[in-house]
Coordinates of C-alpha atoms in Angstrom, one line a residue:
Chain A
M1 CA 110.1 44.6 56.1
M2 CA 112.5 44.2 59.0
L3 CA 114.6 41.3 59.6
R4 CA 113.2 39.0 61.7
K5 CA 115.3 37.1 63.9
N6 CA 112.6 35.0 65.9
P7 CA 112.4 31.8 64.0
L8 CA 108.3 31.4 65.3
I9 CA 107.7 34.9 64.0
N10 CA 109.5 34.1 60.8
L11 CA 107.3 30.8 60.4
F12 CA 104.0 32.8 60.8
I13 CA 104.9 35.3 58.4
G14 CA 106.3 33.0 55.9
S15 CA 103.0 30.7 56.1
F16 CA 100.6 33.2 56.6
Y17 CA 101.3 37.3 56.4
R18 CA 103.7 37.3 53.3
L19 CA 102.8 33.7 51.8
P20 CA 103.2 34.1 48.2
A21 CA 99.7 33.1 46.7
P22 CA 98.8 32.8 43.1
I23 CA 97.2 36.6 41.7
N24 CA 94.5 34.4 40.2
I25 CA 93.0 31.8 42.4
N26 CA 89.2 32.1 42.9
Y27 CA 86.5 31.5 45.6
L28 CA 87.0 27.8 45.2
W29 CA 90.5 28.2 46.9
N30 CA 88.8 29.3 50.1
G31 CA 87.6 25.9 51.0
G32 CA 90.5 25.2 53.3
S33 CA 90.5 28.4 55.4
L34 CA 86.5 27.7 55.8
I35 CA 87.2 23.8 56.7
G36 CA 89.6 25.5 59.2
T37 CA 87.0 27.9 60.6
F38 CA 84.3 25.1 61.0
M39 CA 87.2 22.7 62.8
V40 CA 87.9 25.8 65.1
I41 CA 83.9 26.1 65.5
Q42 CA 83.7 22.1 66.1
V43 CA 86.4 22.2 69.0
L44 CA 85.2 24.9 70.8
T45 CA 81.3 23.9 70.7
G46 CA 82.6 20.4 71.7
L47 CA 84.8 21.7 74.5
F48 CA 81.9 23.4 76.0
L49 CA 79.4 20.3 75.5
S50 CA 81.7 17.9 76.9
M51 CA 81.5 19.7 80.2
H52 CA 78.1 18.7 80.5
Y53 CA 77.7 15.7 78.6
C54 CA 77.7 12.1 80.2
G55 CA 79.1 9.1 78.2
N56 CA 77.0 6.5 79.9
T57 CA 74.0 4.8 78.8
L58 CA 72.2 5.7 81.4
M59 CA 73.0 9.3 81.6
A60 CA 73.9 10.0 77.8
F61 CA 70.3 10.7 76.2
Y62 CA 69.2 12.3 79.4
S63 CA 72.8 14.4 79.6
V64 CA 71.7 15.9 75.9
N65 CA 68.4 16.8 77.1
H66 CA 69.6 18.7 80.0
I67 CA 72.0 20.5 77.6
M68 CA 69.4 21.7 75.6
R69 CA 67.0 22.5 78.3
D70 CA 68.6 23.3 81.3
V71 CA 72.5 24.6 80.4
S72 CA 72.7 28.5 79.6
G73 CA 73.1 28.8 75.9
G74 CA 73.3 24.8 75.9
W75 CA 70.8 24.5 73.1
I76 CA 72.5 26.6 70.3
M77 CA 75.7 25.0 71.1
R78 CA 74.5 21.6 70.5
Y79 CA 72.8 22.8 67.1
I80 CA 76.0 24.6 66.2
H81 CA 77.8 21.4 66.7
A82 CA 75.5 19.4 65.0
N83 CA 75.1 21.3 61.8
G84 CA 78.7 22.6 62.2
A85 CA 79.3 18.9 61.3
S86 CA 77.4 19.0 58.3
F87 CA 79.0 22.2 57.1
F88 CA 82.4 20.8 58.0
L89 CA 82.1 17.9 55.7
A90 CA 80.0 19.8 52.9
F91 CA 83.1 22.0 52.7
I92 CA 85.5 18.9 52.7
F93 CA 83.5 17.7 49.8
M94 CA 84.0 20.7 47.9
H95 CA 87.7 20.9 48.7
I96 CA 88.3 17.5 47.3
G97 CA 86.2 18.5 44.3
R98 CA 87.9 21.5 43.4
N99 CA 91.4 19.5 43.5
L100 CA 90.1 16.9 41.8
Y101 CA 88.7 19.0 38.9
Y102 CA 92.2 21.0 38.9
K103 CA 94.0 17.8 39.0
T104 CA 95.8 19.0 41.8
Y105 CA 96.5 15.5 43.0
Y106 CA 100.0 15.4 41.2
R107 CA 101.1 16.8 44.8
K108 CA 100.8 13.3 46.1
G109 CA 102.0 14.5 49.6
A110 CA 99.2 16.8 50.1
W111 CA 96.6 14.7 48.3
M112 CA 97.5 11.6 50.7
V113 CA 97.4 13.4 53.9
G114 CA 94.1 15.0 52.5
I115 CA 92.3 11.8 51.9
V116 CA 93.4 10.6 55.5
L117 CA 92.0 13.6 56.9
L118 CA 88.7 12.7 54.9
I119 CA 88.5 9.7 56.6
L120 CA 89.3 10.6 59.9
S121 CA 86.8 13.4 59.7
M122 CA 84.1 11.2 58.3
L123 CA 85.3 8.6 61.4
T124 CA 84.9 11.5 64.0
A125 CA 81.5 12.5 62.7
F126 CA 80.1 9.0 62.8
L127 CA 81.6 8.8 66.7
G128 CA 79.9 12.1 67.3
Y129 CA 76.8 10.9 66.0
V130 CA 76.6 8.1 68.6
L131 CA 77.0 10.0 71.5
P132 CA 73.4 11.5 72.0
W133 CA 72.3 7.8 72.2
G134 CA 69.3 8.1 70.5
Q135 CA 67.4 5.4 68.3
M136 CA 69.8 6.3 65.0
S137 CA 72.7 6.9 67.2
F138 CA 72.8 3.2 68.5
W139 CA 71.4 1.7 65.0
G140 CA 73.7 3.4 63.1
A141 CA 76.8 2.5 65.4
T142 CA 75.3 -1.4 65.3
V143 CA 75.2 -1.1 61.4
I144 CA 78.5 0.5 60.8
T145 CA 80.4 -1.4 63.3
N146 CA 79.0 -4.5 61.8
F147 CA 80.8 -3.9 58.6
V148 CA 83.9 -5.3 60.6
T149 CA 82.0 -8.7 60.3
A150 CA 82.9 -9.0 56.4
I151 CA 86.4 -9.6 57.4
P152 CA 87.0 -13.5 56.9
V153 CA 88.0 -15.4 59.8
W154 CA 88.4 -13.0 62.8
G155 CA 85.9 -10.6 61.8
E156 CA 83.6 -11.8 64.6
T157 CA 86.5 -11.5 67.3
I158 CA 87.4 -7.9 66.0
V159 CA 83.9 -6.8 66.3
N160 CA 83.4 -8.0 69.7
W161 CA 86.8 -6.3 70.6
L162 CA 85.7 -3.1 68.9
W163 CA 82.2 -3.7 71.0
G164 CA 83.9 -4.3 74.6
G165 CA 81.1 -6.8 74.4
F166 CA 78.6 -8.6 72.5
S167 CA 76.7 -5.7 71.2
V168 CA 77.0 -2.1 71.4
D169 CA 76.5 -1.2 74.4
N170 CA 78.2 0.9 77.4
P171 CA 81.9 0.0 77.0
T172 CA 81.2 1.0 73.1
L173 CA 79.6 4.2 73.8
N174 CA 82.5 5.3 76.7
R175 CA 85.2 4.5 74.1
F176 CA 83.3 6.3 71.3
Y177 CA 83.3 9.2 73.5
T178 CA 87.0 9.0 74.0
F179 CA 87.8 8.4 70.4
H180 CA 85.3 11.6 69.5
F181 CA 87.5 13.8 71.8
L182 CA 90.8 12.7 70.7
F183 CA 90.5 12.6 66.8
P184 CA 90.0 16.1 66.0
F185 CA 93.4 16.8 67.7
L186 CA 95.1 14.3 65.3
I187 CA 93.1 16.0 62.4
I188 CA 94.8 19.4 63.5
A189 CA 98.0 18.2 63.3
L190 CA 97.5 16.2 60.0
S191 CA 96.4 19.6 58.8
I192 CA 99.5 21.2 59.7
V193 CA 101.2 18.5 57.9
H194 CA 98.8 18.9 54.8
L195 CA 99.9 22.7 54.9
F196 CA 103.4 21.9 54.9
F197 CA 103.0 20.1 51.9
I198 CA 101.1 22.7 50.2
H199 CA 103.4 25.2 51.1
Q200 CA 106.5 23.3 49.3
T201 CA 105.2 24.3 46.1
G202 CA 102.9 27.0 47.1
S203 CA 98.7 26.9 46.0
S204 CA 97.9 26.1 42.6
N205 CA 95.7 28.0 40.4
P206 CA 92.5 28.1 38.0
L207 CA 94.7 28.1 34.8
G208 CA 97.1 25.3 36.1
N209 CA 100.1 26.6 35.1
F210 CA 103.2 27.7 36.8
S211 CA 102.4 30.8 38.7
D212 CA 105.9 31.8 40.6
N213 CA 105.9 35.0 38.6
M214 CA 102.6 36.4 39.7
K215 CA 102.0 36.2 43.3
L216 CA 100.3 38.3 45.9
D217 CA 101.0 38.6 49.7
F218 CA 98.5 36.3 51.4
W219 CA 97.6 39.1 53.6
P220 CA 95.7 41.5 52.8
Y221 CA 94.2 40.2 49.7
Y222 CA 93.5 36.4 50.5
G223 CA 93.3 37.1 54.1
V224 CA 90.4 39.6 53.5
K225 CA 89.1 37.3 50.8
D226 CA 89.2 34.2 53.3
I227 CA 87.3 36.6 56.0
L228 CA 84.6 37.5 53.4
G229 CA 83.9 33.6 52.6
M230 CA 84.0 32.9 56.4
F231 CA 81.2 35.8 57.0
L232 CA 79.1 34.1 54.1
S233 CA 79.3 31.0 55.3
L234 CA 78.6 32.0 58.8
F235 CA 75.8 33.7 57.8
F236 CA 74.2 30.6 56.0
F237 CA 75.1 28.4 59.0
L238 CA 73.6 30.5 61.6
L239 CA 70.4 30.8 59.3
L240 CA 70.2 27.2 59.2
V241 CA 71.1 27.0 63.3
G242 CA 68.6 29.7 64.2
F243 CA 65.5 28.8 61.8
S244 CA 65.7 25.3 60.9
P245 CA 68.4 23.6 63.2
D246 CA 66.9 20.1 62.8
Y247 CA 66.8 20.0 59.2
F248 CA 69.8 17.5 58.5
G249 CA 68.9 15.5 61.8
D250 CA 66.7 12.5 61.8
A251 CA 63.5 12.2 64.0
E252 CA 64.3 9.1 65.5
N253 CA 67.0 10.7 67.3
F254 CA 64.5 11.8 69.4
L255 CA 63.7 8.4 70.7
K256 CA 66.3 7.0 73.4
A257 CA 68.2 4.0 72.1
N258 CA 66.3 0.9 72.1
P259 CA 68.2 -2.4 71.4
M260 CA 65.5 -4.4 70.9
V261 CA 63.6 -2.4 68.3
T262 CA 65.4 -1.4 64.8
P263 CA 63.6 1.7 63.3
V264 CA 62.0 1.2 60.0
H265 CA 63.8 3.7 57.9
I266 CA 67.5 3.4 58.9
K267 CA 69.7 5.7 57.7
P268 CA 73.1 7.9 58.2
E269 CA 73.4 11.5 57.9
W270 CA 73.7 12.7 54.5
Y271 CA 77.5 13.1 54.2
F272 CA 77.7 9.1 54.5
L273 CA 74.4 8.6 52.0
F274 CA 76.8 8.0 48.9
A275 CA 78.7 5.2 50.4
Y276 CA 75.6 3.7 51.7
A277 CA 74.0 3.7 48.7
I278 CA 76.6 1.9 47.0
L279 CA 77.0 -0.6 50.2
R280 CA 73.1 -1.2 49.8
C281 CA 73.0 -1.8 46.1
I282 CA 75.1 -4.7 46.1
P283 CA 73.6 -7.7 47.3
N284 CA 76.5 -9.7 48.7
K285 CA 77.8 -8.6 52.1
K286 CA 81.3 -9.0 51.7
L287 CA 81.2 -7.2 48.3
G288 CA 79.2 -4.4 49.4
V289 CA 81.7 -3.6 52.4
L290 CA 84.3 -3.5 50.0
A291 CA 82.8 -1.7 47.8
L292 CA 82.0 0.9 50.5
V293 CA 85.5 1.2 51.6
F294 CA 86.9 1.1 48.2
S295 CA 84.7 4.4 47.5
I296 CA 87.0 6.1 49.6
V297 CA 89.9 4.3 49.2
V298 CA 89.8 4.9 45.4
F299 CA 91.1 8.4 46.0
F300 CA 94.2 7.3 46.9
F301 CA 95.0 5.7 43.4
F302 CA 94.9 9.3 41.9
I303 CA 98.7 9.7 42.7
F304 CA 99.0 7.1 40.0
S305 CA 97.5 9.3 37.1
K306 CA 99.7 10.2 34.3
K307 CA 101.7 13.7 34.8
K308 CA 99.8 16.6 35.6
V309 CA 98.4 18.3 32.7
L310 CA 95.9 20.8 32.0
P311 CA 92.4 19.7 32.4
S312 CA 90.9 19.0 29.1
L313 CA 87.3 19.4 27.9
G314 CA 86.7 15.7 28.0
Y315 CA 88.2 15.4 31.7
R316 CA 85.7 18.4 32.6
L317 CA 82.9 16.7 31.4
V318 CA 83.7 13.5 33.0
F319 CA 84.0 15.3 36.0
W320 CA 80.8 17.1 36.1
I321 CA 78.7 14.1 35.1
W322 CA 80.7 12.2 38.2
A323 CA 79.8 14.9 40.4
M324 CA 76.0 14.9 39.4
N325 CA 76.1 11.4 39.7
F326 CA 77.5 11.7 43.1
I327 CA 74.6 13.8 44.4
M328 CA 72.4 11.3 42.4
L329 CA 74.0 8.7 44.5
T330 CA 73.6 10.7 48.0
W331 CA 69.9 11.0 47.1
L332 CA 69.4 7.4 46.2
G333 CA 71.1 6.7 49.9
G334 CA 68.4 8.2 51.7
C335 CA 65.6 6.4 49.6
P336 CA 63.9 3.3 51.0
V337 CA 65.0 -0.4 49.8
K338 CA 63.0 -0.5 46.6
D339 CA 63.7 -2.6 43.6
I340 CA 63.7 0.5 41.2
F341 CA 66.0 2.7 44.0
I342 CA 68.5 -0.2 44.2
F343 CA 68.6 -0.6 40.5
M344 CA 69.3 3.1 39.9
A345 CA 72.0 3.0 42.9
Q346 CA 73.6 0.3 40.9
I347 CA 73.5 2.5 37.7
S348 CA 75.1 5.2 40.0
S349 CA 77.9 3.1 41.7
F350 CA 79.2 1.8 38.6
I351 CA 79.2 5.5 36.9
Y352 CA 81.0 6.6 40.1
F353 CA 83.7 4.0 40.0
F354 CA 84.3 4.0 36.1
F355 CA 84.2 7.8 35.8
L356 CA 86.8 7.9 38.6
F357 CA 88.8 5.5 36.5
L358 CA 88.2 7.7 33.7
L359 CA 89.4 10.7 35.4
M360 CA 92.7 8.9 36.2
V361 CA 93.4 8.2 32.9
I362 CA 92.2 10.9 31.1
Chain B
M1 CA 96.6 15.7 19.6
T2 CA 97.9 19.0 19.1
T3 CA 96.3 22.0 19.0
F4 CA 97.5 25.1 16.9
A5 CA 96.2 28.8 16.5
R6 CA 96.9 30.7 13.5
T7 CA 96.5 34.3 13.4
A8 CA 96.7 36.0 10.0
F9 CA 96.9 39.8 11.0
S10 CA 97.3 42.1 8.0
S11 CA 100.8 43.7 7.5
K12 CA 99.4 46.9 9.7
M13 CA 100.5 44.9 12.8
S14 CA 104.0 44.7 13.5
N15 CA 104.0 42.2 15.9
T16 CA 104.3 38.5 15.8
M17 CA 102.4 36.2 18.0
H18 CA 103.9 33.4 20.2
I19 CA 101.4 30.4 20.8
I20 CA 102.0 28.8 24.2
G21 CA 100.4 25.7 23.8
N22 CA 100.8 22.3 26.5
S23 CA 104.2 21.7 25.9
F24 CA 106.9 21.7 28.5
K25 CA 109.9 23.1 26.0
P26 CA 109.4 26.8 24.7
A27 CA 108.7 27.0 21.2
A28 CA 109.8 29.4 18.8
P29 CA 111.3 32.5 20.6
V30 CA 109.1 35.3 20.3
A31 CA 109.9 38.4 18.2
L32 CA 108.5 41.5 19.4
K33 CA 108.8 45.0 18.0
Q34 CA 107.5 47.9 19.3
G35 CA 103.8 49.2 18.0
S36 CA 104.2 52.9 16.2
P37 CA 103.6 55.2 18.7
A38 CA 102.1 57.7 16.4
V39 CA 99.0 55.4 16.0
P40 CA 97.1 55.2 19.3
R41 CA 95.6 52.0 19.8
T42 CA 92.5 52.5 21.9
N43 CA 89.0 50.8 21.5
A44 CA 88.2 53.5 19.3
T45 CA 91.0 53.1 16.7
L46 CA 91.6 49.3 16.4
Q47 CA 88.7 49.0 14.4
K48 CA 90.0 51.4 11.9
Q49 CA 93.1 49.6 11.8
G50 CA 91.2 46.9 10.4
M51 CA 91.9 44.5 13.6
F52 CA 88.7 43.1 13.3
L53 CA 87.9 43.2 9.7
T54 CA 91.1 41.4 8.6
G55 CA 92.4 39.5 11.6
K56 CA 91.6 35.8 11.4
V57 CA 92.1 33.8 14.2
S58 CA 91.2 29.8 14.0
T59 CA 91.9 26.9 16.6
A60 CA 91.3 23.2 16.8
V61 CA 90.6 21.7 19.9
S62 CA 90.1 18.0 20.7
L63 CA 88.3 16.4 23.6
I64 CA 91.1 15.0 25.8
G65 CA 93.8 17.2 24.5
P66 CA 94.8 20.6 26.0
A67 CA 91.8 23.1 26.8
S68 CA 93.4 26.4 26.8
V69 CA 95.2 28.5 24.2
R70 CA 97.2 31.0 25.0
Y71 CA 98.5 34.0 23.2
A72 CA 101.2 36.6 24.0
H73 CA 99.5 39.9 23.3
S74 CA 102.0 42.6 23.1
D75 CA 100.2 44.8 21.1
V76 CA 97.1 45.5 23.0
T77 CA 97.1 49.0 24.7
V78 CA 95.1 49.2 28.1
P79 CA 91.6 50.8 27.2
D80 CA 90.5 54.2 28.4
F81 CA 88.5 53.5 31.7
N82 CA 88.3 57.2 32.6
D83 CA 84.5 56.9 32.1
Y84 CA 84.2 54.4 35.0
R85 CA 86.7 55.7 37.7
P86 CA 85.4 57.5 40.8
K87 CA 85.2 61.1 40.3
N88 CA 88.2 62.0 42.3
V89 CA 90.2 59.7 40.5
S90 CA 91.9 60.1 36.9
N91 CA 94.6 58.5 34.9
T92 CA 96.7 61.7 34.6
A93 CA 100.5 61.9 34.2
I94 CA 102.1 59.3 36.7
T95 CA 104.0 62.0 38.4
N96 CA 101.0 63.1 40.0
F97 CA 100.1 59.6 40.9
R98 CA 101.3 60.1 44.6
E99 CA 99.6 63.5 45.1
K100 CA 96.2 62.4 43.4
E101 CA 96.4 59.2 45.7
E102 CA 97.1 61.5 48.8
Q103 CA 94.0 63.6 47.8
R104 CA 91.8 60.6 47.0
K105 CA 92.5 59.3 50.5
K106 CA 91.5 62.7 52.1
D107 CA 88.4 62.8 50.1
T108 CA 87.3 59.4 51.2
K109 CA 88.5 59.4 54.6
T110 CA 85.1 60.2 56.3
F111 CA 83.4 57.0 54.9
N112 CA 86.3 55.0 55.2
Y113 CA 86.2 55.6 59.0
A114 CA 82.8 55.4 59.3
I115 CA 82.6 51.9 57.6
T116 CA 85.7 50.9 59.8
A117 CA 84.0 52.1 63.1
G118 CA 80.5 50.2 62.1
A119 CA 82.6 47.0 61.2
W120 CA 84.5 47.4 64.8
I121 CA 81.2 48.2 66.9
G122 CA 79.5 45.1 64.9
G123 CA 82.6 42.9 65.4
V124 CA 83.0 43.6 69.2
Y125 CA 79.2 43.1 69.7
F126 CA 79.4 39.9 67.9
A127 CA 82.6 38.8 70.1
K128 CA 81.4 39.7 73.0
N129 CA 78.3 37.9 72.9
T130 CA 80.1 34.8 71.5
V131 CA 82.7 35.0 74.4
E132 CA 79.4 35.2 77.0
L133 CA 77.9 32.3 75.5
F134 CA 80.6 30.1 76.1
I135 CA 81.5 31.6 79.7
K136 CA 77.5 31.5 80.8
S137 CA 77.1 28.1 79.5
M138 CA 79.3 27.3 82.5
S139 CA 77.2 28.5 85.3
A140 CA 74.7 27.1 86.9
S141 CA 72.2 25.4 84.8
A142 CA 68.4 25.5 84.9
D143 CA 67.7 22.2 86.9
V144 CA 70.6 23.4 89.5
L145 CA 69.0 26.9 89.8
A146 CA 65.7 25.3 90.4
L147 CA 67.1 23.5 93.6
A148 CA 68.5 26.7 94.9
S149 CA 65.7 27.3 97.1
I150 CA 63.6 24.5 99.0
E151 CA 61.0 24.6 101.2
V152 CA 60.5 22.8 104.3
P153 CA 57.3 21.7 106.2
L154 CA 58.5 22.2 110.0
A155 CA 56.4 19.8 111.2
D156 CA 59.0 17.4 110.0
V157 CA 61.4 18.6 112.9
P158 CA 60.0 17.2 116.1
E159 CA 60.7 19.2 119.1
G160 CA 64.3 18.5 120.7
K161 CA 65.6 17.0 117.5
S162 CA 68.0 18.4 114.7
V163 CA 67.1 16.9 110.8
T164 CA 69.2 17.1 108.3
F165 CA 68.0 18.4 104.6
K166 CA 70.0 18.6 101.6
W167 CA 70.2 22.1 100.1
R168 CA 72.3 23.2 97.5
G169 CA 74.3 19.9 97.8
K170 CA 74.9 20.8 101.1
P171 CA 73.5 19.7 104.5
L172 CA 71.2 22.0 106.2
F173 CA 70.6 21.4 109.7
I174 CA 66.8 22.5 111.1
R175 CA 66.8 22.1 114.8
H176 CA 63.5 22.4 117.0
R177 CA 65.1 23.9 120.1
T178 CA 63.5 23.5 123.4
A179 CA 62.6 26.6 125.8
E180 CA 65.8 25.3 128.1
E181 CA 68.1 25.4 124.9
I182 CA 66.7 28.6 123.9
A183 CA 67.5 30.4 127.5
T184 CA 70.9 28.8 127.6
E185 CA 71.9 30.2 124.2
E186 CA 70.6 33.6 125.3
A187 CA 72.6 33.8 128.3
V188 CA 76.0 33.0 127.1
N189 CA 78.4 35.8 127.4
L190 CA 79.8 37.2 124.1
A191 CA 83.5 37.5 125.7
E192 CA 83.6 34.1 125.3
L193 CA 82.8 33.7 121.9
R194 CA 85.8 33.3 119.5
D195 CA 83.0 34.7 116.6
P196 CA 80.8 36.7 119.0
Q197 CA 77.1 36.8 117.8
H198 CA 74.2 36.8 120.1
D199 CA 71.6 33.9 119.6
N200 CA 68.8 36.5 118.6
V201 CA 70.7 37.7 115.5
R202 CA 71.1 34.2 114.5
V203 CA 67.6 32.9 114.6
Q204 CA 64.3 34.6 113.3
R205 CA 62.2 32.4 115.5
S206 CA 64.0 31.4 118.5
E207 CA 62.6 27.7 118.2
F208 CA 64.1 27.2 115.3
L209 CA 67.7 26.9 114.5
I210 CA 68.6 26.9 110.8
V211 CA 72.2 26.5 109.8
V212 CA 74.5 25.0 107.0
G213 CA 76.1 22.0 108.4
I214 CA 79.6 22.2 107.2
C215 CA 82.3 22.8 109.8
T216 CA 84.0 26.2 109.0
H217 CA 87.5 24.6 109.8
L218 CA 88.0 22.6 106.7
G219 CA 84.6 21.5 105.6
C220 CA 83.7 18.1 107.5
V221 CA 79.8 17.8 108.3
P222 CA 79.3 17.8 112.2
I223 CA 77.3 15.4 114.3
A224 CA 74.3 16.5 116.1
D225 CA 73.6 16.2 119.5
S226 CA 76.9 15.7 120.5
G227 CA 79.8 17.8 121.8
D228 CA 80.4 19.6 125.3
F229 CA 78.0 22.4 124.5
G230 CA 74.8 20.7 123.6
G231 CA 74.9 21.5 120.0
Y232 CA 77.3 19.9 117.3
Y233 CA 80.6 18.4 117.4
C234 CA 82.8 18.0 114.2
P235 CA 84.7 14.6 114.4
C236 CA 87.7 15.7 112.0
H237 CA 89.6 18.0 114.0
G238 CA 87.5 17.9 117.2
S239 CA 85.6 21.4 116.8
H240 CA 82.4 21.8 119.3
Y241 CA 79.5 24.3 118.6
D242 CA 76.6 25.0 120.8
A243 CA 72.8 24.8 120.1
S244 CA 73.0 28.5 118.2
G245 CA 75.7 26.6 115.7
R246 CA 78.2 29.1 117.5
I247 CA 82.0 27.7 117.8
R248 CA 82.9 27.3 121.4
K249 CA 85.9 25.1 121.5
G250 CA 88.3 23.5 118.8
P251 CA 90.1 25.0 115.5
A252 CA 87.0 26.0 113.7
P253 CA 87.4 30.1 113.2
L254 CA 83.7 30.7 112.6
N255 CA 79.9 30.1 113.7
L256 CA 78.0 27.6 111.3
E257 CA 76.6 29.7 108.6
V258 CA 73.2 30.9 108.4
P259 CA 71.6 31.1 105.2
E260 CA 68.8 33.0 103.9
Y261 CA 65.4 31.8 104.9
S262 CA 61.8 33.0 105.6
F263 CA 58.6 31.8 106.6
P264 CA 56.0 32.2 103.4
S265 CA 53.2 30.4 105.3
E266 CA 52.6 28.9 108.8
G267 CA 54.5 25.9 109.0
I268 CA 56.9 26.2 106.3
V269 CA 60.2 27.6 105.8
K270 CA 61.9 28.5 102.6
V271 CA 65.6 28.5 102.6
G272 CA 67.4 30.1 99.8

């Protein structure tokens, strides 16, 4: 390889082209590049959607309709953007799951930046969901911003400040549009920091052992593998967008926001359902909100778990039970508010936190 | 909890084993000896050497102890893969390897090139369509295109009056000219005009002048029935247009634009 004097080219070669990667990483290591792919898709489609969207309560709903019906290719860009968010968060969950399974939270910097990225991504998705100004957009915004009222003493003041008024209305929509546009760039910047931390040590590998003596150049091996992963996921993604684009949507969002009438079955998008189930199963408002926040914040505490050792049989058992329970919790979040579902959600929530605690100590 | 493994190979084996557990410091050093080269160790011969018959491996694994046990296998030879290799590849001596590789690449050249070409064609098609999607999304949307042409009932324009309509976001002047105005405009000497055009090329029916109401100087909207020539006057920089929409005085370089229009039925003009 010729000696490169240009520091930018050197950086590119060292971080990508000739990045040393362990010889034995499997398809679970495709998560990062897939998240990046969907990040690019979301930014591109979002950019072009923003050329036609109007962030004012009088126009927002109709501008989305205009995009769907009048703008050339608008319908597919909107469906790609909406479903892209689902895929983006799905891959984030899988990525976190893989890191939890293989115990890579020993790498504290990368792990903590990763959890911050998770929080930012969830926030961005929430903000974006409000923009169409349908019934679910409005009431989802109302419910989630109302969490802030759980803060003692200043809760009410803060939420009015957040709303820019006395309820979710035009000022709220305007600022949500601004933040929805801004946060992705923050996510991109933090992703670079995330990669920086990871490249200090290089990728981990499924055996969990030291792998400096068995590395391959990233390109072409993992470059091509990543491209294959992108093709596969884009195939399923475009199947969804082309044949069932409203699958993850809610019928209520076809109705324009009505501040006077709350829908009977209100629920967030699927990626928030696990937290929603945890919130709903606790009959106390403040504790419920605390539990919801803690369900994400708990991941920060993994940096205090004991020194990295290989995942044992017991660890893997606990992990898989936790993972299945996570899916159960997601399903329960979408169930109506009936005693049996609340009871099941209480059990599931307990398992969620207790098993995460177990993962920290085993 | 510790994990241990003991291998009790018979004395036919001459290599010792090194157990790599989960400890961070190395265990006893590995003592490796060369296997006897006279005894080929392929899948066919291993059983004869009694590896499976006399070898005994045991492990003890705990629930929360380390889950993987690794051996240093220094005695296993690479099996014979010849049955699985493609026809044009074999494991002949390494001195032939470079030539064999060169030959193999030549043999599979057609297939490789065909797949590459197909991938490029598909990829370019996909890329072109994706770029086109984004670029097209910025062009006029269906609601804008729907208002690209308008139909105006001519009865809405009384004789002697100029009425302004909105067309493609711009003002459109429809002037119902009197006979005197028509005669005056037809008699104008073309040599006097900055942008020479006879009146009869600017109108399809002499009674109706249809022009875009945007001054050709810097884009302001002229005022109807004013100016020195009985037509339009632009207040921004003082351009005077006549009753045929031609520039007569002032800084504007060109006559008022005549759009595409037609008369699909009696009493209706369709512009655009």
